[in-house]
mmCIF file of C-alpha atoms in Angstrom:
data_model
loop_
_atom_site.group_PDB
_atom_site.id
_atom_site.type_symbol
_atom_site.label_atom_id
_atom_site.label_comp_id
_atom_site.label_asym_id
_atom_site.label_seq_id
_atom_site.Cartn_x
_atom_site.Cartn_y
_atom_site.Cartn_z
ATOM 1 C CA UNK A 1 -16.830 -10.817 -28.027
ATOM 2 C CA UNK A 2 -13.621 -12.363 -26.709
ATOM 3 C CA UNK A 3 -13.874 -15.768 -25.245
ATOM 4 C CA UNK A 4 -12.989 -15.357 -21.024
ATOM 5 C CA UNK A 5 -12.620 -17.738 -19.017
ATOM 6 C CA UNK A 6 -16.413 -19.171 -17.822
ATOM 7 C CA UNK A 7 -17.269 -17.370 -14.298
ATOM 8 C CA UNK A 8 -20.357 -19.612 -12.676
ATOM 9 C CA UNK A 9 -22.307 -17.023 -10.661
ATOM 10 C CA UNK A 10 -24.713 -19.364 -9.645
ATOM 11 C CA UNK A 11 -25.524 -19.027 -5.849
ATOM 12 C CA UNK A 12 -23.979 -15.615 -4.860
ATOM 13 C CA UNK A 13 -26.385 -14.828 -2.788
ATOM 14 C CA UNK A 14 -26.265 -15.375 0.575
ATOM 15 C CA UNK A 15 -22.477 -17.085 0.030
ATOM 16 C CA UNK A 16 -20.949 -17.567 3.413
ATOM 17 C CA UNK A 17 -17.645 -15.807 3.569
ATOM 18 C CA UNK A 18 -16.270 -18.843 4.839
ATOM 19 C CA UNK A 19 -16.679 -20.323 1.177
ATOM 20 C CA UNK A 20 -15.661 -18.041 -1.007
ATOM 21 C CA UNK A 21 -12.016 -18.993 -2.842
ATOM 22 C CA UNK A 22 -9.391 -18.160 -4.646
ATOM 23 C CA UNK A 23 -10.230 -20.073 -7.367
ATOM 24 C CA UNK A 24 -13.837 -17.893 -7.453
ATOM 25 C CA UNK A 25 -11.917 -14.645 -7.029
ATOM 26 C CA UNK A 26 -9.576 -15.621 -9.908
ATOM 27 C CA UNK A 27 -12.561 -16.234 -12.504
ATOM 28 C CA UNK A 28 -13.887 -13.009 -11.842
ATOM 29 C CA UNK A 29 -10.836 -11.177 -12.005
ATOM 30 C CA UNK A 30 -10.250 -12.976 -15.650
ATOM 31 C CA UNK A 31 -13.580 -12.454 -16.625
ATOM 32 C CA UNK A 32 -13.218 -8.200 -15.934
ATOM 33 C CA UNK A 33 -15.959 -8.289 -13.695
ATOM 34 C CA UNK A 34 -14.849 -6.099 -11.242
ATOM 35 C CA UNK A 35 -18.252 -5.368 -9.391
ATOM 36 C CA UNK A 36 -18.603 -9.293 -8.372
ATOM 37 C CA UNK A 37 -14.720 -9.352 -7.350
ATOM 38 C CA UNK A 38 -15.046 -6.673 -4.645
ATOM 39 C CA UNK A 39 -18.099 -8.142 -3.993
ATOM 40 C CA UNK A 40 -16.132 -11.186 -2.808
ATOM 41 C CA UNK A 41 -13.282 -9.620 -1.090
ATOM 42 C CA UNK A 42 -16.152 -7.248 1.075
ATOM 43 C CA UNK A 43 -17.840 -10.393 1.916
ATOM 44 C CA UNK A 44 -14.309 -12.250 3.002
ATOM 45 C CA UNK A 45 -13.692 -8.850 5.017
ATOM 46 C CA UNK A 46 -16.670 -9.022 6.987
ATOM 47 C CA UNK A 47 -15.214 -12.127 8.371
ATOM 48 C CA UNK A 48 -11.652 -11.065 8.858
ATOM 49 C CA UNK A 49 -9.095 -8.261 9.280
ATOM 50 C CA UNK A 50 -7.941 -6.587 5.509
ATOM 51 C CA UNK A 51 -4.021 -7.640 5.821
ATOM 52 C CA UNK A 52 -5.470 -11.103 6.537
ATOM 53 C CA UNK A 53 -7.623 -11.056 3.721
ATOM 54 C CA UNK A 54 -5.627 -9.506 1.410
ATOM 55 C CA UNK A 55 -2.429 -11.860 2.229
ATOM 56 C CA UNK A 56 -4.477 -15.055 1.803
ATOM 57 C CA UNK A 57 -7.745 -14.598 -0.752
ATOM 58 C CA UNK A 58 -6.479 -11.875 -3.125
ATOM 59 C CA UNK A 59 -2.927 -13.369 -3.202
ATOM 60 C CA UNK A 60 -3.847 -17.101 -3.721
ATOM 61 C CA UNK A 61 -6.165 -15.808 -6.413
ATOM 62 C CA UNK A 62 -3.688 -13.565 -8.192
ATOM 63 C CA UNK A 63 -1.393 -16.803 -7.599
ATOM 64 C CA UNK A 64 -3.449 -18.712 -9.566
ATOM 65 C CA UNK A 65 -3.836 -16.337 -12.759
ATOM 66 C CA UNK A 66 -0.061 -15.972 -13.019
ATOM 67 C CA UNK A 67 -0.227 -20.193 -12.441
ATOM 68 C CA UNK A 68 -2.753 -20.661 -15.421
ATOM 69 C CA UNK A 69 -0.845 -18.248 -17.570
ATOM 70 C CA UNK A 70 2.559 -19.679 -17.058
ATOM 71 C CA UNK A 71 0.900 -23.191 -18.132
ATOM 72 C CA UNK A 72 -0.781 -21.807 -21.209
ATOM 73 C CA UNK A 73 -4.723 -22.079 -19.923
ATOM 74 C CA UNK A 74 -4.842 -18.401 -19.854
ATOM 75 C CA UNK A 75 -3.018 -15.787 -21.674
ATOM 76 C CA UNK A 76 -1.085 -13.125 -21.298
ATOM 77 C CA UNK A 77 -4.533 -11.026 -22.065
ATOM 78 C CA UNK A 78 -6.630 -12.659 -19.308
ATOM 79 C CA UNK A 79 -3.645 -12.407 -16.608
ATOM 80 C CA UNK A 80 -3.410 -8.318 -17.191
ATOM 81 C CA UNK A 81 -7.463 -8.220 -17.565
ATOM 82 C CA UNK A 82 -7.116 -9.843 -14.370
ATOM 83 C CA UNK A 83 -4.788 -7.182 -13.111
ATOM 84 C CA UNK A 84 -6.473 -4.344 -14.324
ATOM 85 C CA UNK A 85 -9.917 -5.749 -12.509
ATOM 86 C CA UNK A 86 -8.252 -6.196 -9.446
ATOM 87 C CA UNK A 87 -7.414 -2.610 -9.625
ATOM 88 C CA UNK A 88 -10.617 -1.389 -10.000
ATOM 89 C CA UNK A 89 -12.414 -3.700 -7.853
ATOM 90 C CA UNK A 90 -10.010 -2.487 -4.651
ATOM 91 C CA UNK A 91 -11.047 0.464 -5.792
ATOM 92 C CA UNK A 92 -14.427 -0.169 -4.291
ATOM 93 C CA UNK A 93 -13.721 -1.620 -1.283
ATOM 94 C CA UNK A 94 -10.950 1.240 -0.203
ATOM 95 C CA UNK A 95 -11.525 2.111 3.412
ATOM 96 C CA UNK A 96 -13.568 5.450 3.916
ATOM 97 C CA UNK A 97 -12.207 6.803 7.061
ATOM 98 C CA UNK A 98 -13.651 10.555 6.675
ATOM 99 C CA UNK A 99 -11.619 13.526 8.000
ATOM 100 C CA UNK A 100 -9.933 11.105 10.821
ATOM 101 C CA UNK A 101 -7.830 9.851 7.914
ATOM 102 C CA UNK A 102 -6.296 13.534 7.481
ATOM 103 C CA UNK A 103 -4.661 13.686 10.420
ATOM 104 C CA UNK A 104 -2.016 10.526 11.095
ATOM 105 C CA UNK A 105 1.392 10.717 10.366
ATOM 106 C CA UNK A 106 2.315 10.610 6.305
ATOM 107 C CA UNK A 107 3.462 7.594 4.963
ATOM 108 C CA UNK A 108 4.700 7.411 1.539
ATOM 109 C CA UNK A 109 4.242 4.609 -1.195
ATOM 110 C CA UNK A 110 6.326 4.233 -4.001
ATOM 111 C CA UNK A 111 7.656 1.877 -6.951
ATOM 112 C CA UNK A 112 11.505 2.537 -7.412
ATOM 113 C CA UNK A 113 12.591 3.536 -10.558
ATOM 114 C CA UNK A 114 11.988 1.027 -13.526
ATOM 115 C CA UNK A 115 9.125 -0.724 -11.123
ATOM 116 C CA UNK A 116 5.292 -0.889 -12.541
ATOM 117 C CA UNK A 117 3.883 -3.634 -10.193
ATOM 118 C CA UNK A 118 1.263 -1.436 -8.038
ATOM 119 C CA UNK A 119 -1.364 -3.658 -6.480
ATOM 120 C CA UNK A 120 0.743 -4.371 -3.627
ATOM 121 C CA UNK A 121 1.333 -0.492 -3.134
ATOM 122 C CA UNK A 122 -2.511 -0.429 -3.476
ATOM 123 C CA UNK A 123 -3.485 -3.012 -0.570
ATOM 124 C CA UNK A 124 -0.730 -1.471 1.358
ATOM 125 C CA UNK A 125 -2.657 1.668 1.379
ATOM 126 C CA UNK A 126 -5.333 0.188 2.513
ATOM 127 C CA UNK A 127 -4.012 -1.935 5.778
ATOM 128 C CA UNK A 128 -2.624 1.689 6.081
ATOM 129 C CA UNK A 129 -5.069 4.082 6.302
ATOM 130 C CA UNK A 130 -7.093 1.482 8.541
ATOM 131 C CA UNK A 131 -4.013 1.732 10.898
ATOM 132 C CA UNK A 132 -4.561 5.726 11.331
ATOM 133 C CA UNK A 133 -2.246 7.182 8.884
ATOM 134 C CA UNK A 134 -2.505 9.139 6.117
ATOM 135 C CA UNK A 135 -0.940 7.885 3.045
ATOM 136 C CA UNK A 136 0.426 9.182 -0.201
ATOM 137 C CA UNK A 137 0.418 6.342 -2.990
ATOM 138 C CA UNK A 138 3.199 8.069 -5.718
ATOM 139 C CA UNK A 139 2.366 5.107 -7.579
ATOM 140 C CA UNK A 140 4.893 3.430 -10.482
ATOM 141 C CA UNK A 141 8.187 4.164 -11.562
ATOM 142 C CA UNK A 142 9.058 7.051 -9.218
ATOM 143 C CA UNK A 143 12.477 8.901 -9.446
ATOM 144 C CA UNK A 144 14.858 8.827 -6.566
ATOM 145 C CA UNK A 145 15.029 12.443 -6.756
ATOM 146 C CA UNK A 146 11.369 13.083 -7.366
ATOM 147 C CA UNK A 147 10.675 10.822 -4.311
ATOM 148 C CA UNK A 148 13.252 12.298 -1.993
ATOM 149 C CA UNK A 149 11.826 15.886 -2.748
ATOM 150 C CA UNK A 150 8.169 14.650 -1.630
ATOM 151 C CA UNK A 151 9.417 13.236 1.200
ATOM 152 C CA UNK A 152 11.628 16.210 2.184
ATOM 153 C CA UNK A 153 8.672 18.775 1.395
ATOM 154 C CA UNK A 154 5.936 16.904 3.175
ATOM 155 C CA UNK A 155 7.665 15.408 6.357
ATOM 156 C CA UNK A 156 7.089 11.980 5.893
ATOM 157 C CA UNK A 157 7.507 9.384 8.780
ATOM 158 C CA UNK A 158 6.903 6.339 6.812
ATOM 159 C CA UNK A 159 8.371 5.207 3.225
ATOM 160 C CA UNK A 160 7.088 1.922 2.004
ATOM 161 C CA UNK A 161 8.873 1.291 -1.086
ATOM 162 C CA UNK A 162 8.667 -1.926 -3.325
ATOM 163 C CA UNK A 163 10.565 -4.019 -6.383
ATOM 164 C CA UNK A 164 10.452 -6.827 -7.973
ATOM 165 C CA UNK A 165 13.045 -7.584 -10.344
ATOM 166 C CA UNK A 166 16.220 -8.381 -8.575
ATOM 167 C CA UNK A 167 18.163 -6.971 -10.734
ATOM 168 C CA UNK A 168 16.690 -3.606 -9.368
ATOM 169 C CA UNK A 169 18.783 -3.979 -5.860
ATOM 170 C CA UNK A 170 21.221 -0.974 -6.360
ATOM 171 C CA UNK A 171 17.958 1.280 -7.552
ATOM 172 C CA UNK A 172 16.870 0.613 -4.068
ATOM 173 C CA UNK A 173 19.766 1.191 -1.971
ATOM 174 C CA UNK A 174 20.314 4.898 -4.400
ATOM 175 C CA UNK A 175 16.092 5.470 -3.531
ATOM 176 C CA UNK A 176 16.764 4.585 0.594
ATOM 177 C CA UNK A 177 19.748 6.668 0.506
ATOM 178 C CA UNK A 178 18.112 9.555 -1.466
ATOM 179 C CA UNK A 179 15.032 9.156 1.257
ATOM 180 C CA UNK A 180 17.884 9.233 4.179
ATOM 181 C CA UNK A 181 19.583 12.729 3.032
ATOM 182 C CA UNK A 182 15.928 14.352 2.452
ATOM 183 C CA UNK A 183 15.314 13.606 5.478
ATOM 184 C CA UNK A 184 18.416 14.489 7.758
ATOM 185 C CA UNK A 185 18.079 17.501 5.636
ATOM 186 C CA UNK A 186 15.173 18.231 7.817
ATOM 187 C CA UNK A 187 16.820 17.871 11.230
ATOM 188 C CA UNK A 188 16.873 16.339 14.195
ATOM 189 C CA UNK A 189 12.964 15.068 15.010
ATOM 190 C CA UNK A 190 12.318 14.260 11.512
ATOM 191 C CA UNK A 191 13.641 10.588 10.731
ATOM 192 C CA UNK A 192 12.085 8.182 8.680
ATOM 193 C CA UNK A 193 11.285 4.496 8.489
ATOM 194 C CA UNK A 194 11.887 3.144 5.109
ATOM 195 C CA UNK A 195 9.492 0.011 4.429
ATOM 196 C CA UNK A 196 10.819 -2.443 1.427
ATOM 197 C CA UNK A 197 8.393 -5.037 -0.360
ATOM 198 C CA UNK A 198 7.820 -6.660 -3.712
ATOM 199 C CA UNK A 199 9.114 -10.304 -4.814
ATOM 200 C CA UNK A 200 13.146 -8.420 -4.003
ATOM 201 C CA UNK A 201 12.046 -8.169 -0.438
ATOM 202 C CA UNK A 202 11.600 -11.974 -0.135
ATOM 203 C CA UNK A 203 15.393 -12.231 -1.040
ATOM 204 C CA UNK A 204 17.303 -13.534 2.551
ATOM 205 C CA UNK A 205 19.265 -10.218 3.763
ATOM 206 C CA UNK A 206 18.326 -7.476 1.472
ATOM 207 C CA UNK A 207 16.912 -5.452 4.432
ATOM 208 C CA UNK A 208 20.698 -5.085 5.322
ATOM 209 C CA UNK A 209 22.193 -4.939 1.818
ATOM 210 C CA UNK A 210 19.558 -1.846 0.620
ATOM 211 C CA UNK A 211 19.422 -0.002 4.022
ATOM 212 C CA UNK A 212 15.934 -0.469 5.212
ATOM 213 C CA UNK A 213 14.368 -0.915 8.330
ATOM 214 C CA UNK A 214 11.876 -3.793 7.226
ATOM 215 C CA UNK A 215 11.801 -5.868 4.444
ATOM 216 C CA UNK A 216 8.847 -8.489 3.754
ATOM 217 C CA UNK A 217 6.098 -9.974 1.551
ATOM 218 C CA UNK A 218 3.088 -10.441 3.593
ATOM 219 C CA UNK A 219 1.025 -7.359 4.586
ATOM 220 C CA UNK A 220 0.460 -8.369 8.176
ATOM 221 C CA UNK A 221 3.634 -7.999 9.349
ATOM 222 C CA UNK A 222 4.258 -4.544 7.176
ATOM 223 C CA UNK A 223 1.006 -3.378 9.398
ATOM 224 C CA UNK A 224 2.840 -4.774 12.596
ATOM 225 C CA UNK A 225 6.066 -2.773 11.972
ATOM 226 C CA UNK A 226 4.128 -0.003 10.579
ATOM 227 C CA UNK A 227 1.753 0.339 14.064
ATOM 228 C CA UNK A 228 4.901 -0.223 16.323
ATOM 229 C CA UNK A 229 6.434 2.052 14.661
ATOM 230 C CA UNK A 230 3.677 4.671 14.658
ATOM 231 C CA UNK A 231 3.915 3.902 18.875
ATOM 232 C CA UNK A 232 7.508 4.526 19.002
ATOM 233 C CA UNK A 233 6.914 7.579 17.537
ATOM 234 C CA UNK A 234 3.822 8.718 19.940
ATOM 235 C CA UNK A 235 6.304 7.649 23.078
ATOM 236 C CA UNK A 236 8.797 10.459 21.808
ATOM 237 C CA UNK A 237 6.685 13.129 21.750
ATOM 238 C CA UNK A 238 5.622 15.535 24.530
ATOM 239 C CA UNK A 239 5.368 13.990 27.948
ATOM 240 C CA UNK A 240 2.581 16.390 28.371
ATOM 241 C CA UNK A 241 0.725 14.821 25.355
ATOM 242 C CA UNK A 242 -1.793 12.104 26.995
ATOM 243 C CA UNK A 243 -4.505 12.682 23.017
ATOM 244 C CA UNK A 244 -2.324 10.012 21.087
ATOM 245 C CA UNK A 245 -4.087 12.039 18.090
ATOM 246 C CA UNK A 246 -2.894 14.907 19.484
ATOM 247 C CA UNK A 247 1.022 14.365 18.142
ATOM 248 C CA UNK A 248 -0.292 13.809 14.455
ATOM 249 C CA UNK A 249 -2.742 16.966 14.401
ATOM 250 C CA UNK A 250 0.327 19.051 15.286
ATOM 251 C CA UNK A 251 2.257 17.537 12.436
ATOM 252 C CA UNK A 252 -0.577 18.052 9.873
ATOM 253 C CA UNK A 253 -1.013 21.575 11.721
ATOM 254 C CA UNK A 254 2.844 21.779 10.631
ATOM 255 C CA UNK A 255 2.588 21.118 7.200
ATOM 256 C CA UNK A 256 -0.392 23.131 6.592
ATOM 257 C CA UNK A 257 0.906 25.877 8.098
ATOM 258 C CA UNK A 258 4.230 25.324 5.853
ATOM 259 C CA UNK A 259 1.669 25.575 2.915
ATOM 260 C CA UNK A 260 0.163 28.859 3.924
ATOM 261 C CA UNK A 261 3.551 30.223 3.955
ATOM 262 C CA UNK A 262 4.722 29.394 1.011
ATOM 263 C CA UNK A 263 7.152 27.285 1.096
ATOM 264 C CA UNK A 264 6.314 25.336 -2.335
ATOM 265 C CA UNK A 265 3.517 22.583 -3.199
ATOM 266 C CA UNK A 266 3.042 20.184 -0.379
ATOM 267 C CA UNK A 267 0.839 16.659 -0.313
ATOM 268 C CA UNK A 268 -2.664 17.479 1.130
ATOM 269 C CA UNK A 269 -5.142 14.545 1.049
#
């Protein structure tokens, strides 16, 4: 068998959350052991909120593979084991919401073009979905055509997209303007936020520069604009609407009803 980096398992039961750390969460992710990695992160989320968890534990420990393979104590086979396990093991701690996570407002995830770096779609997702909305992950690599048709089709209010390479800023800008047209094609009523994250987004001013209406690197403050914007969007409904469910059932009752008649494939959860 390969030689992974030693994991010490010693004493895992009946951890405090309080103790687990990155540098634990790191040796399981290396070591492909999945089941004792969202073990950890369920434990650290019984003792805080899933942005704040995901922004500090899972980050500081992903930090730390990309740290040991950089200096040579890992290689490049551990660091995307690592990925890969991190995957799977968010996999097991997704939030189960039941039917109430049909019926919020679509928000759509995406890697631009050329962009295979999904976890932080992933944990977006999550922080998501705990928020009240229901959320389409399109995953890696996504055309800006392919993404503005999915938008257009399904009425999205939300577009979180995300890069990394800098060299990626005008594939951006072409995806936020392809996501802008789709959906003024739509009408009035039917605008969308456009969320941008990714190492790009830590770049000083490319919020402006690509047209977006956030740009940022830690998931508590995507969840922050995310819920305020949700709000916003409650406020300009119906004066007569005092359910604040009651606005999002009407848009999934929209859509549906869009599917019934025909008007091509649209996303149902």
């Amino acid at each position: 068998p390969p030689a992974l980096p030693p994991v010490d398992p010693s004493g895992s039961d009946g951890v405090d959350a309080s103790s687990l750390s990155p540098e634990l969460l790191a040796g399981l992710l290396a070591d492909g052991d999945d089941e004792l990695a969202a073990w950890t992160l369920e434990h650290a989320l019984e003792e805080a909120p899933r942005a704040e968890v995901y922004d500090g534990l899972l980050a500081d420990a992903m930090r730390l593979v990309g740290e040991r393979w950089v200096s040579g104590q890992w290689s490049i086979a551990e660091e995307h084991l690592a990925s890969q396990t991190l995957i799977r093991a968010l996999e097991r701690i997704r939030p189960q919401l039941g039917p109430e996570g049909r019926i919020g407002p679509l928000a759509v995830l995406a890697g631009v073009t050329g962009e295979h770096h999904m976890i932080g779609l992933i944990c977006l997702d999550h922080v998501l979905r705990e928020l009240g909305l229901t959320v389409a992950n399109l995953g890696a690599d996504v055309p800006n055509e392919d993404l503005a048709r999915f938008v257009e089709r399904n009425d999205a209010r939300l577009v979180a997209l995300t890069a990394s390479d800098p060299a990626r800023v005008a594939t951006v800008a072409g995806a936020v303007k392809a996501v802008r047209a789709a959906a003024a094609g739509r009408g009035a009523g039917h605008e969308v936020a456009i969320m941008l994250g990714g190492r790009l987004a830590a770049h000083p001013g490319i919020g402006t520069t690509v047209g977006v209406d956030w740009a940022g690197v830690t998931l508590a403050d995507a969840a922050r604009f995310a819920d305020e914007e949700v709000r916003r969007r409650r406020e300009l409904g119906p004066a007569s609407v005092e359910d604040p469910h009651v606005l999002e059932q009407d848009i999934v009752g929209e859509r549906r009803g869009r599917n019934r008649r025909g008007h091509g494939e649209r996303y149902r959860p």
